Structure formats: C-alpha cells, structure tokens
Coordinates of C-alpha atoms and ligand atoms in Angstrom, one line a residue:
M183 CA -29.9 2.6 -3.6
D184 CA -30.6 0.2 -0.7
I185 CA -28.6 -3.0 -0.4
G186 CA -29.6 -4.7 2.8
H187 CA -28.6 -2.4 5.6
W188 CA -26.3 -0.3 3.5
T189 CA -27.3 2.8 1.6
L190 CA -25.0 3.7 -1.2
D191 CA -25.3 6.7 -3.5
S192 CA -24.5 5.9 -7.1
E193 CA -21.0 7.2 -7.0
Q194 CA -20.1 5.1 -4.0
F195 CA -21.8 2.2 -5.7
A196 CA -19.7 2.6 -8.8
L197 CA -16.5 2.8 -6.7
Q198 CA -17.4 -0.2 -4.7
F199 CA -18.4 -2.5 -7.5
R200 CA -16.4 -1.1 -10.4
P201 CA -14.0 -4.1 -10.6
Q202 CA -16.9 -6.5 -11.1
M203 CA -18.7 -4.3 -13.6
S204 CA -15.9 -3.6 -16.0
E205 CA -12.2 -2.9 -16.1
P206 CA -11.5 0.9 -15.8
K207 CA -10.2 2.5 -18.9
P208 CA -6.4 2.6 -18.9
K209 CA -5.2 6.0 -17.8
L210 CA -3.1 7.8 -20.3
A211 CA -1.3 11.2 -20.0
P212 CA -3.5 14.1 -21.0
P213 CA -2.5 16.0 -24.2
F214 CA -0.9 18.8 -22.2
G215 CA 0.3 19.2 -18.6
D216 CA 0.9 16.6 -16.0
M217 CA -1.3 13.7 -14.8
N218 CA -4.7 14.9 -13.5
K219 CA -5.0 15.0 -9.8
E220 CA -7.6 12.1 -9.5
D221 CA -5.2 9.8 -11.3
F222 CA -2.3 11.1 -9.3
R223 CA -4.1 10.2 -6.1
R224 CA -5.2 6.8 -7.4
F225 CA -1.8 5.7 -8.6
G226 CA -0.1 7.3 -5.7
H227 CA -2.2 5.3 -3.2
E228 CA -1.7 2.2 -5.4
L229 CA 2.1 2.7 -5.4
I230 CA 2.3 3.3 -1.6
D231 CA 0.3 0.0 -1.2
W232 CA 2.7 -1.6 -3.6
V233 CA 5.7 -0.4 -1.6
A234 CA 4.1 -1.6 1.7
D235 CA 3.5 -5.0 0.1
Y236 CA 7.0 -5.1 -1.3
L237 CA 8.6 -4.4 2.1
E238 CA 6.4 -7.1 3.6
R239 CA 7.2 -9.8 1.0
V240 CA 10.8 -8.9 0.3
E241 CA 11.9 -11.6 2.7
D242 CA 10.3 -14.2 0.4
L243 CA 12.2 -12.9 -2.6
P244 CA 15.7 -14.1 -3.6
V245 CA 18.2 -11.6 -2.1
L246 CA 20.5 -11.7 -5.1
A247 CA 18.9 -11.1 -8.5
Q248 CA 18.5 -14.5 -10.1
I249 CA 19.1 -13.3 -13.7
E250 CA 22.0 -13.4 -16.1
P251 CA 23.7 -10.2 -17.5
G252 CA 21.5 -8.8 -20.3
D253 CA 18.3 -10.6 -19.3
L254 CA 16.5 -7.4 -18.4
Q255 CA 17.7 -5.5 -21.4
A256 CA 16.5 -8.3 -23.7
Q257 CA 13.0 -7.8 -22.3
L258 CA 12.9 -4.0 -22.8
P259 CA 12.1 -2.3 -26.1
S260 CA 15.2 -0.8 -27.7
T261 CA 13.4 2.3 -28.8
P262 CA 11.3 4.7 -26.6
P263 CA 7.5 4.6 -26.7
E264 CA 6.1 7.0 -29.4
K265 CA 2.9 7.5 -27.5
G266 CA 2.5 7.6 -23.7
E267 CA 1.6 4.4 -22.0
A268 CA -1.0 3.6 -19.3
M269 CA 0.2 3.9 -15.7
E270 CA -1.4 0.5 -15.2
A271 CA 0.9 -1.1 -17.7
I272 CA 3.9 0.7 -16.2
I273 CA 3.1 -0.5 -12.7
K274 CA 2.5 -4.1 -13.9
D275 CA 6.0 -4.1 -15.3
L276 CA 7.5 -3.3 -11.9
D277 CA 6.5 -6.8 -10.8
R278 CA 7.1 -8.4 -14.2
L279 CA 10.5 -6.8 -15.2
I280 CA 12.0 -4.7 -12.4
V281 CA 11.6 -6.8 -9.2
P282 CA 13.2 -10.0 -10.7
A283 CA 16.2 -7.9 -11.8
L284 CA 16.7 -6.4 -8.3
T285 CA 19.2 -7.4 -5.7
H286 CA 17.1 -6.8 -2.6
W287 CA 19.1 -4.5 -0.3
S288 CA 15.9 -4.3 1.8
H289 CA 16.0 -8.0 2.4
P290 CA 16.6 -8.8 6.1
S291 CA 19.2 -11.4 5.1
F292 CA 21.2 -9.1 3.0
F293 CA 24.6 -9.3 4.9
A294 CA 26.9 -8.4 2.0
Y295 CA 29.2 -5.3 1.6
F296 CA 27.9 -3.0 4.3
A297 CA 24.3 -4.1 4.8
T298 CA 22.1 -0.9 4.9
S299 CA 18.5 -0.2 4.6
T300 CA 15.9 2.5 4.1
S301 CA 13.1 3.0 6.5
A302 CA 9.5 4.3 6.3
P303 CA 10.2 7.9 7.2
G304 CA 13.2 7.9 4.8
I305 CA 11.0 6.7 2.0
F306 CA 8.4 9.4 2.8
G307 CA 11.3 11.9 2.8
E308 CA 12.4 10.8 -0.7
L309 CA 8.8 11.1 -2.0
L310 CA 8.5 14.6 -0.7
T311 CA 11.9 15.6 -2.1
A312 CA 10.7 14.5 -5.5
A313 CA 7.5 16.4 -5.1
F314 CA 9.2 19.6 -4.1
D315 CA 12.0 19.1 -6.7
N316 CA 14.0 22.0 -5.2
K317 CA 17.5 22.6 -6.6
S318 CA 19.2 23.9 -3.5
M319 CA 22.1 25.7 -5.2
L320 CA 21.5 29.1 -3.6
W321 CA 19.8 29.9 -0.4
R322 CA 16.9 31.6 -2.3
T323 CA 16.3 28.6 -4.6
S324 CA 15.6 26.5 -1.6
P325 CA 15.7 28.2 1.8
A326 CA 14.1 25.2 3.4
S327 CA 16.7 22.8 2.0
T328 CA 19.6 25.1 3.0
E329 CA 18.4 25.8 6.5
L330 CA 17.0 22.3 7.3
E331 CA 20.4 20.9 6.2
E332 CA 22.2 23.1 8.6
V333 CA 19.9 22.3 11.5
T334 CA 19.7 18.5 10.8
L335 CA 23.4 18.1 10.4
D336 CA 24.0 20.0 13.6
W337 CA 21.6 17.5 15.3
L338 CA 23.5 14.6 13.8
R339 CA 26.8 16.2 14.9
Q340 CA 25.5 16.4 18.5
M341 CA 24.1 12.8 18.4
M342 CA 27.6 11.6 17.3
G343 CA 29.3 13.6 20.0
L344 CA 31.3 15.7 17.5
D345 CA 32.4 19.2 18.6
A346 CA 30.7 22.4 17.5
G347 CA 33.7 23.4 15.4
L348 CA 32.6 21.0 12.7
T349 CA 30.1 22.2 10.1
G350 CA 28.2 19.7 8.0
M351 CA 27.6 19.7 4.3
I352 CA 25.6 17.0 2.4
Y353 CA 27.0 15.3 -0.7
D354 CA 25.8 12.2 -2.5
T355 CA 28.3 9.7 -1.4
A356 CA 31.4 9.3 0.8
S357 CA 33.5 9.1 -2.3
V358 CA 32.5 12.6 -3.1
S359 CA 32.6 13.9 0.5
S360 CA 36.2 12.7 0.9
M361 CA 37.2 14.1 -2.4
H362 CA 35.9 17.5 -1.4
A363 CA 37.9 17.2 1.9
I364 CA 41.1 16.5 0.0
A365 CA 40.4 19.4 -2.3
A366 CA 40.0 21.7 0.7
A367 CA 43.2 20.3 2.2
R368 CA 45.0 21.0 -1.1
E369 CA 43.6 24.5 -1.2
G370 CA 45.2 25.1 2.2
V371 CA 48.7 24.3 0.9
E372 CA 48.7 27.7 -0.9
L373 CA 50.2 26.5 -4.2
R374 CA 47.7 28.3 -6.3
I375 CA 46.4 25.1 -7.8
R376 CA 42.9 26.5 -8.1
E377 CA 44.3 29.3 -10.3
E378 CA 47.1 27.6 -12.2
G379 CA 46.3 23.9 -12.0
M380 CA 48.9 21.2 -11.7
S381 CA 50.0 20.5 -15.2
G382 CA 53.0 22.1 -16.9
R383 CA 54.3 23.4 -13.6
K384 CA 58.0 22.9 -12.8
D385 CA 57.6 24.7 -9.5
L386 CA 55.2 22.0 -8.1
P387 CA 56.7 19.3 -5.8
L388 CA 55.1 15.9 -5.4
L389 CA 52.1 16.4 -3.1
R390 CA 51.5 13.5 -0.7
V391 CA 48.3 12.0 0.7
Y392 CA 48.6 9.1 3.3
I393 CA 46.1 6.3 3.8
S394 CA 46.3 2.9 5.3
E395 CA 46.5 -0.2 3.2
Q396 CA 43.0 -0.9 4.3
A397 CA 41.5 2.5 3.3
H398 CA 38.6 2.5 0.8
S399 CA 39.4 2.8 -2.9
S400 CA 37.3 5.9 -3.0
I401 CA 40.2 7.9 -1.5
E402 CA 42.5 6.8 -4.3
K403 CA 39.8 7.7 -6.8
G404 CA 39.5 11.1 -5.2
V405 CA 43.2 11.6 -5.5
I406 CA 43.0 10.6 -9.2
T407 CA 40.0 12.9 -9.8
L408 CA 41.8 15.9 -8.3
G409 CA 44.7 15.4 -10.7
L410 CA 47.2 14.6 -7.9
G411 CA 47.9 11.2 -9.5
Q412 CA 48.1 7.8 -7.9
R413 CA 51.8 8.6 -7.3
A414 CA 50.7 11.1 -4.7
L415 CA 49.1 8.4 -2.6
R416 CA 51.3 6.6 0.0
K417 CA 49.8 3.5 1.5
I418 CA 50.8 2.9 5.1
P419 CA 51.0 -0.7 6.5
T420 CA 48.5 -1.9 9.1
D421 CA 49.0 -3.8 12.3
A422 CA 47.7 -7.3 13.2
E423 CA 44.2 -5.9 13.7
F424 CA 44.2 -4.0 10.3
C425 CA 44.7 -0.5 11.9
M426 CA 47.1 2.0 10.5
D427 CA 50.6 1.7 11.9
T428 CA 51.3 5.2 13.2
K429 CA 55.0 4.7 13.5
A430 CA 55.2 3.8 9.8
L431 CA 53.0 6.9 9.1
A432 CA 55.4 9.2 11.0
E433 CA 58.4 7.7 9.2
A434 CA 56.8 8.0 5.8
I435 CA 56.1 11.6 6.3
E436 CA 59.6 12.4 7.5
E437 CA 61.1 10.5 4.6
D438 CA 58.9 12.4 2.1
K439 CA 59.8 15.7 3.6
Q440 CA 63.5 14.8 3.4
N441 CA 63.0 14.0 -0.3
G442 CA 61.5 17.4 -1.0
N443 CA 57.9 16.1 -1.3
V444 CA 55.0 18.0 0.3
P445 CA 52.8 15.9 2.6
F446 CA 49.5 17.7 3.0
C447 CA 46.8 15.2 4.0
V448 CA 46.3 12.0 6.0
V449 CA 43.1 10.1 5.6
A450 CA 42.3 7.8 8.6
T451 CA 39.5 5.3 8.5
V452 CA 37.1 4.7 11.3
G453 CA 35.4 1.4 10.1
T454 CA 37.4 0.1 7.2
T455 CA 35.5 -1.7 4.5
S456 CA 37.2 -5.1 4.8
T457 CA 37.0 -5.5 8.6
S458 CA 35.6 -2.4 10.2
S459 CA 38.9 -1.8 11.9
I460 CA 39.4 1.6 13.4
D461 CA 42.6 3.6 12.8
P462 CA 44.0 5.1 16.0
V463 CA 42.9 8.7 15.3
P464 CA 44.1 10.0 18.7
E465 CA 47.7 8.8 17.8
I466 CA 47.4 10.2 14.2
V467 CA 46.3 13.6 15.4
P468 CA 49.7 14.7 16.9
I469 CA 51.6 13.5 13.8
C470 CA 49.3 15.6 11.6
E471 CA 49.7 18.6 13.9
K472 CA 53.4 18.3 14.0
H473 CA 53.6 18.5 10.2
S474 CA 50.6 20.8 9.7
L475 CA 48.7 18.1 7.7
W476 CA 45.0 18.0 7.1
L477 CA 43.5 15.0 8.9
H478 CA 40.4 13.7 7.2
V479 CA 38.5 10.8 8.9
D480 CA 36.6 8.5 6.7
A481 CA 33.9 7.3 9.0
A482 CA 31.5 6.5 6.1
Y483 CA 30.4 3.3 7.7
A484 CA 31.2 3.4 11.4
G485 CA 30.4 7.1 12.1
S486 CA 26.7 6.3 12.5
A487 CA 27.6 4.0 15.4
A488 CA 28.7 7.0 17.4
V489 CA 25.1 7.9 18.0
V490 CA 25.2 5.0 20.5
P491 CA 26.5 6.6 23.6
E492 CA 28.7 3.7 24.7
L493 CA 30.2 3.5 21.2
R494 CA 31.0 7.2 20.9
N495 CA 34.7 6.7 21.6
I496 CA 35.1 5.3 18.1
L497 CA 35.3 9.0 17.0
A498 CA 37.9 9.8 19.7
G499 CA 40.4 12.3 18.3
C500 CA 38.0 13.8 15.8
E501 CA 37.8 16.9 17.9
R502 CA 41.2 17.6 16.4
A503 CA 40.5 16.3 12.9
D504 CA 40.0 18.8 10.1
S505 CA 37.1 16.8 8.5
V506 CA 35.0 13.7 9.0
A507 CA 32.8 11.9 6.5
V508 CA 29.9 9.9 7.6
N509 CA 27.2 8.2 5.6
P510 CA 23.7 8.2 7.0
H511 CA 22.7 6.2 3.9
K512 CA 24.9 3.3 5.3
W513 CA 23.7 2.8 8.9
L514 CA 21.2 5.4 9.8
F515 CA 18.2 4.0 7.9
T516 CA 18.2 6.8 5.4
P517 CA 17.7 5.9 1.7
F518 CA 20.6 6.2 -0.6
D519 CA 22.1 8.7 -1.2
L520 CA 23.1 10.9 1.7
S521 CA 26.7 11.4 2.8
V522 CA 27.8 14.2 5.2
L523 CA 31.2 15.9 5.3
Y524 CA 31.9 17.7 8.6
C525 CA 34.5 20.3 8.0
R526 CA 36.4 22.6 10.4
H527 CA 37.6 25.0 7.6
M528 CA 34.6 25.9 5.6
D529 CA 36.5 28.9 4.3
L530 CA 39.0 26.6 2.5
L531 CA 36.2 24.4 1.1
R532 CA 34.5 27.5 -0.2
R533 CA 37.8 28.8 -1.6
A534 CA 38.3 25.6 -3.4
F535 CA 34.9 25.5 -5.1
S536 CA 33.0 28.9 -5.0
L537 CA 32.5 30.4 -8.4
V538 CA 29.5 32.8 -8.8
P539 CA 28.7 34.0 -12.3
E540 CA 26.5 37.1 -12.7
Y541 CA 23.3 35.0 -13.3
L542 CA 23.7 33.4 -9.8
R543 CA 24.3 36.6 -7.8
T544 CA 21.7 37.3 -5.1
P545 CA 21.3 40.3 -2.8
E546 CA 21.5 38.0 0.3
Q547 CA 24.5 36.0 -0.7
E548 CA 26.8 37.5 1.9
K549 CA 24.4 36.7 4.7
V550 CA 23.5 33.1 3.9
R551 CA 25.1 29.7 3.0
S552 CA 24.7 28.6 -0.6
G553 CA 25.4 24.9 -1.1
S554 CA 26.9 25.4 -4.6
D555 CA 29.8 27.4 -3.0
Y556 CA 31.0 24.2 -1.3
G557 CA 31.3 21.7 -4.0
V558 CA 31.4 20.7 -7.7
Q559 CA 27.6 20.6 -8.1
L560 CA 25.5 23.6 -8.8
G561 CA 22.1 22.1 -8.2
R562 CA 21.7 19.9 -5.1
R563 CA 18.9 17.6 -4.1
F564 CA 16.9 18.4 -1.0
R565 CA 18.4 15.4 0.8
A566 CA 18.2 16.8 4.3
L567 CA 14.5 16.3 4.4
K568 CA 14.7 12.5 4.6
L569 CA 17.4 12.6 7.3
W570 CA 15.3 15.1 9.3
M571 CA 12.3 12.8 9.1
V572 CA 14.3 9.7 10.1
I573 CA 15.9 11.5 13.1
R574 CA 12.5 12.9 14.2
Y575 CA 10.6 9.6 13.8
F576 CA 13.1 7.3 15.5
G577 CA 14.7 9.9 17.8
H578 CA 18.3 9.6 19.1
E579 CA 17.3 6.8 21.4
G580 CA 15.5 4.8 18.7
L581 CA 18.4 5.0 16.3
A582 CA 20.9 4.1 19.0
A583 CA 18.8 1.1 20.0
R584 CA 18.7 -0.3 16.5
I585 CA 22.4 0.1 15.9
R586 CA 23.1 -1.4 19.4
E587 CA 20.9 -4.4 18.5
H588 CA 22.9 -4.9 15.2
C589 CA 26.1 -5.0 17.2
R590 CA 24.6 -7.5 19.5
L591 CA 23.5 -9.7 16.6
A592 CA 27.0 -9.5 15.1
R593 CA 28.6 -10.5 18.4
L594 CA 26.1 -13.4 18.7
F595 CA 27.0 -14.7 15.3
A596 CA 30.7 -14.3 16.1
S597 CA 30.2 -16.4 19.2
W598 CA 28.8 -19.2 17.1
V599 CA 31.8 -19.0 14.9
D600 CA 34.1 -19.0 17.9
A601 CA 32.5 -22.0 19.4
D602 CA 32.7 -24.2 16.3
A603 CA 36.0 -25.9 15.4
D604 CA 35.1 -25.9 11.7
W605 CA 35.0 -22.1 11.6
E606 CA 37.3 -19.3 12.7
M607 CA 37.2 -15.6 13.2
M608 CA 39.5 -13.5 11.0
A609 CA 39.3 -10.1 12.6
P610 CA 37.9 -8.5 15.7
V611 CA 34.3 -7.3 15.7
P612 CA 34.3 -3.8 17.0
L613 CA 30.8 -3.1 15.5
A614 CA 28.4 -5.2 13.4
L615 CA 30.7 -6.8 10.8
V616 CA 31.9 -10.3 11.2
C617 CA 34.9 -11.6 9.2
F618 CA 35.3 -15.3 9.4
R619 CA 36.0 -18.4 7.4
A620 CA 35.5 -22.2 7.4
C621 CA 38.7 -24.0 8.5
P622 CA 37.8 -27.7 8.6
Q623 CA 40.4 -30.5 8.8
L624 CA 41.3 -31.4 5.2
S625 CA 42.5 -34.9 5.0
G626 CA 45.5 -35.6 2.8
V627 CA 46.3 -31.9 2.3
D628 CA 49.7 -30.7 3.5
A629 CA 50.2 -27.3 5.2
A630 CA 51.5 -25.7 2.1
A631 CA 48.4 -26.6 0.0
R632 CA 45.9 -26.0 2.9
E633 CA 45.6 -22.2 2.6
G634 CA 44.9 -22.5 -1.2
R635 CA 42.3 -25.2 -0.6
L636 CA 40.6 -23.1 2.2
N637 CA 40.3 -20.1 -0.2
V638 CA 38.6 -22.3 -2.8
L639 CA 36.3 -23.9 -0.2
N640 CA 35.3 -20.6 1.4
E641 CA 34.6 -19.0 -2.0
A642 CA 32.4 -22.0 -2.9
I643 CA 30.6 -21.8 0.4
M644 CA 29.8 -18.1 -0.2
H645 CA 28.5 -18.7 -3.7
G646 CA 26.6 -21.7 -2.5
V647 CA 24.8 -19.7 0.2
N648 CA 24.2 -16.8 -2.2
A649 CA 22.7 -19.1 -4.8
T650 CA 20.0 -20.2 -2.4
G651 CA 18.6 -16.7 -2.6
K652 CA 18.0 -16.9 1.1
A653 CA 20.9 -14.8 2.2
L654 CA 23.7 -12.7 0.7
L655 CA 27.3 -12.6 1.9
S656 CA 30.4 -11.0 0.4
H657 CA 34.1 -11.5 0.9
T658 CA 37.5 -9.9 1.2
K659 CA 41.0 -11.1 1.4
L660 CA 43.0 -10.7 4.7
N661 CA 46.6 -11.7 4.6
D662 CA 45.8 -13.6 1.3
K663 CA 43.1 -15.6 3.1
L664 CA 39.7 -15.5 1.5
T665 CA 37.4 -14.2 4.3
L666 CA 33.7 -14.2 4.4
R667 CA 32.0 -10.9 5.6
L668 CA 28.7 -10.8 7.3
S669 CA 27.4 -7.3 7.9
V670 CA 24.3 -6.6 10.0
G671 CA 22.8 -3.3 9.2
N672 CA 19.3 -3.8 7.9
I673 CA 16.5 -2.3 10.0
R674 CA 14.4 -5.5 9.5
T675 CA 17.1 -8.0 10.5
E676 CA 16.3 -10.2 13.5
E677 CA 18.1 -13.0 15.3
R678 CA 16.2 -15.7 13.3
H679 CA 17.9 -14.3 10.1
L680 CA 21.3 -14.9 11.7
Q681 CA 20.3 -18.4 12.7
Q682 CA 19.2 -19.1 9.1
V683 CA 22.4 -17.9 7.5
W684 CA 24.5 -19.9 10.1
H685 CA 22.5 -23.0 9.1
L686 CA 23.0 -22.3 5.4
L687 CA 26.7 -21.9 5.9
N688 CA 27.0 -25.1 7.7
E689 CA 24.9 -26.9 5.2
Q690 CA 27.2 -25.7 2.4
L691 CA 30.3 -26.7 4.4
K692 CA 28.9 -30.2 4.9
L693 CA 28.0 -30.5 1.2
L694 CA 31.4 -29.3 0.0
K695 CA 33.3 -31.4 2.4
A696 CA 31.5 -34.6 1.4
Ligands
LIG267 N1 34.6 4.7 2.8 C1 34.3 3.5 3.4 C2 35.1 3.2 4.6 C3 33.4 2.7 2.8 O1 33.2 1.5 3.4 C4 32.7 3.0 1.6 C5 31.8 2.1 1.0 O2 31.5 1.1 1.5 C6 33.0 4.3 1.1 C7 34.0 5.1 1.7 C8 32.4 4.7 -0.2 O3 31.0 5.0 0.1 P1 30.1 5.7 -1.0 O4 29.4 4.6 -1.7 O5 29.1 6.5 -0.2 O6 30.9 6.5 -1.9

C-alpha cells in the first residue's frame, strides 16, 4: 500500500489507522489461563503511559482527596462481577473512580506527616516483584530475594555509616521492625517467654521498656502486641528540644530495679515524629550497658539522612546499639513498603521466631539464611529488588544530593518563618521537618486566652491551606500549642512549591485575621 512517500503493509496500516476505522473489541479474559501476551503487552504499555502521565499531572490534582467518607464506596457495585470485565473498562475507572479518591502522596506539595515519595526505579522494582511473585520464606523458594536482600542491606548499612556488626532484615513497616527488635530483646532476658508465655505466671516480674514521651505510638503498639501490656512501657520526659532526658531515664531504671521490676529494653528515637528531634544515643548507650538493656534505635524517618556524609553523626552511638530500624520507604525514594531492621544479635531474633515444620525443611537450611526464621511472617515479598534498583539508579551520591536538597529547602522555609513577626518556629530543624505556627498580635485578647485562640487560628489556617488542594500540611501539639508541620521529602519538590505554600499560609492568616 502506497500512501505518499510511506509504504505500509496491511498490518502496519491496520495498527496505524485502527482508531479511525473502528473501536477495537473490548479485551476480556480468555476462558482459561491468564491474559494473552499480546493483550498483556498492550495494556502493560498503556498502563506505563498512564503512570508517566499521572506523575506528570499529579501537581495539577488536589493533594488531599476532595471526597466525603463513603463517596467511593457508593460508586462501587456491592457485589463482585459475575463475568470478567474488559481491561479497557477497568483502566477507565482508574481515572473516573480511583484517582479522585486518592490523597496524592506523589504530589510535590505534599508536606504532611513525613512527606515521602516513590521514584521511577522504585516503581519498576515493584512491577518486577509482582511479576516474579516470589515468596521468600526459605532460601530455596527465592534465592535471589534472600541474597539480594543481604547484599542490598549491607550496601545501605555502609551508606549510612553503620558498623559491620549489624545485619539487616526487611519487614513491611517500622512498626513491625521495632516490634521484632523488642521481641528479640525479650528473648534475651531468658524468662522462657517463648515456651511458657506471659499469662498465668506468678514467677514473672513486671518487664519494662523505656521510650521518650515523643516516641512513635508504634512502639507502644509493639509492646501491646507482644503481650507485655501498656503497663510495661515507661515514658521518659524530654528536654526543651524534645529529646529524651537521659538523667530521668537513668533514674527510672534504678527505681524500677529497686521495685523488683525487670528493665530490658530502651527505645531511643532518631527523628521523632512530631519534631524530628534526635535522642542523645551516645548518652543512652552507657546507661543501657550499665544495666545490660537492649538499646533499639527507631530511626524510621531520619536514618535515611545518614547517607548524607555530613549528616552521618545523627546515628552516632549506634555502633553500640543492639538494633536500629530505618525506613527506606520514608526518605529513600522507595515505594511503600520497605522497612529495615539492623540487628546485632540475629541469634536472638532467630530464637524468638524460628519454627520449622517438616514441610519446610530443606537440605541447605543450615548453610543459608531463611527470612521466615526471623519474623512472624512465613512468606515474604521480594522487597529488596526495588531498593536495589533505587540505590543502583541514583547511586549513593545521587541519594545524598536529594536528601541534602530537602534539608536546604526546609531551612529556607524556616528562615522565612523566622524573619516574619507573624510566625514563629516551634522546634529546631535538624533535618527537613519544620515545626512552626502563626503568632500574630490578637487585639483585645489577654495573655490567658491568647494560647487557646492561637490554637484555633493555626488549626483553621491548616485546614484552609489543605482545602485549597494546592498543598497538604499536618499538625502536632508541642507543650499544648498547636503546631504546624511541614515535611520536605518528595523527590519532585522544588523551591517554588515551598514559595507557594508560604504564600498560601499567609493568605489564610490574612483571611482569618480579617
Ligand atoms: N517510627 C517513627 C519515628 C515514625 O515517624 C513512624 C511513622 O511516621 C513510625 C515509626 C511508623 O512507621 P511505619 O508506618 O513504617 O510503621
């Protein structure tokens, strides 16, 4: 067929002009087996294009889902489809139903909680993990997953400047990583809790875990899950900068011991959730060593920052910690979920969790590491792949440069706050989280009522900014003062996004003051 200077064979012609000739027949599942390979290629390409477009246009979408509870459910059938549906229809519903119900964590003006983001190599890693669908419970069920995990986590350990005595294991979240650390610590107490449990035992004293008042709630949940009870948790006050008061820690341990309780674990936080404050691990270490307590460091957020050479000192003291949790899914551009527990006593972790029934025995089991020996889960996702791809694609320098830039952007924003009499900083900015609030003159409000009014004002400012859909902030309370949190952590965030949110905040303040 000759069309001007092109020559097309009939198949090319059909491909080129199909949309104009007629709509293709919807593609349904075959009677048996999976989607045929032509359809897989077609929809696979289409979906990669869809994702590329999504990441390009996400900035134009409202960051916070603009729907009411139940809106999406009301649009979905309450019963499953009897017959398979066409992929075309399913893909269309991504735009029609799913996207409007998303809060867009990939939006560059997502500054709430801890801002995080995926990245292209991370997305490809997830795609491949789904394709391989390995359950890495034993070495032989996924040698690649097992061995890549060991190598990749050792790379990450080196990048973070942690010592070679720490061995990494991947879990889904920091909540689970920390819970496993506390379980290993408890196993080390030699109270036969694995064998005999904790209930109905008159011989068991009150076991104690120490955290600061600023520690993440996941530690308390871990303590509850392990059957230790909330009573086991002792919350230590913090200083003016929200860091654990080590004198109070030492006194609490002494007091507990005098009362016949058994302290066994201290959880220090490097990068607390409210303010990113850093507990003084080097001072906590000797206290733990004196009393033979397990020191777990929750560096879920801030640990990633240690890949920046000049920030490495945030993990000072970890060379004498028993375990450290860090979340590449928070600040290492790796899609959720991937948390790492670095542990110095893999024997205790294994003792706490290994249970190998006959049907899982393998000839090589003494020579290899099997993930299921080190945790609650049997099957484990092949998560190392995405981290391996992220580290290889960006390199240590590339990752450090991005985190360094986030810290610069946070400091820049903090400088605007500092320079404006209507705003004030509420905590130091060691990394890329800014805690601040509006503090304008309020005419006719006495000192006693002022704090309450500022709380209401700041909450209203936050909701006002969030309602614009152009940026998302979250809050915390520091010394009973409602505090706005702005976290920079998205790979696509630039200075102009900070300028925009600063403008939005001031617009809201003006509006609410009027
Ligand atoms: N620890 C800290 C310090 C955190 O900030 C968070 C979450 O923000 C967690 C633990 C819990 O993380 P995950 O969602 O991975 O369980």
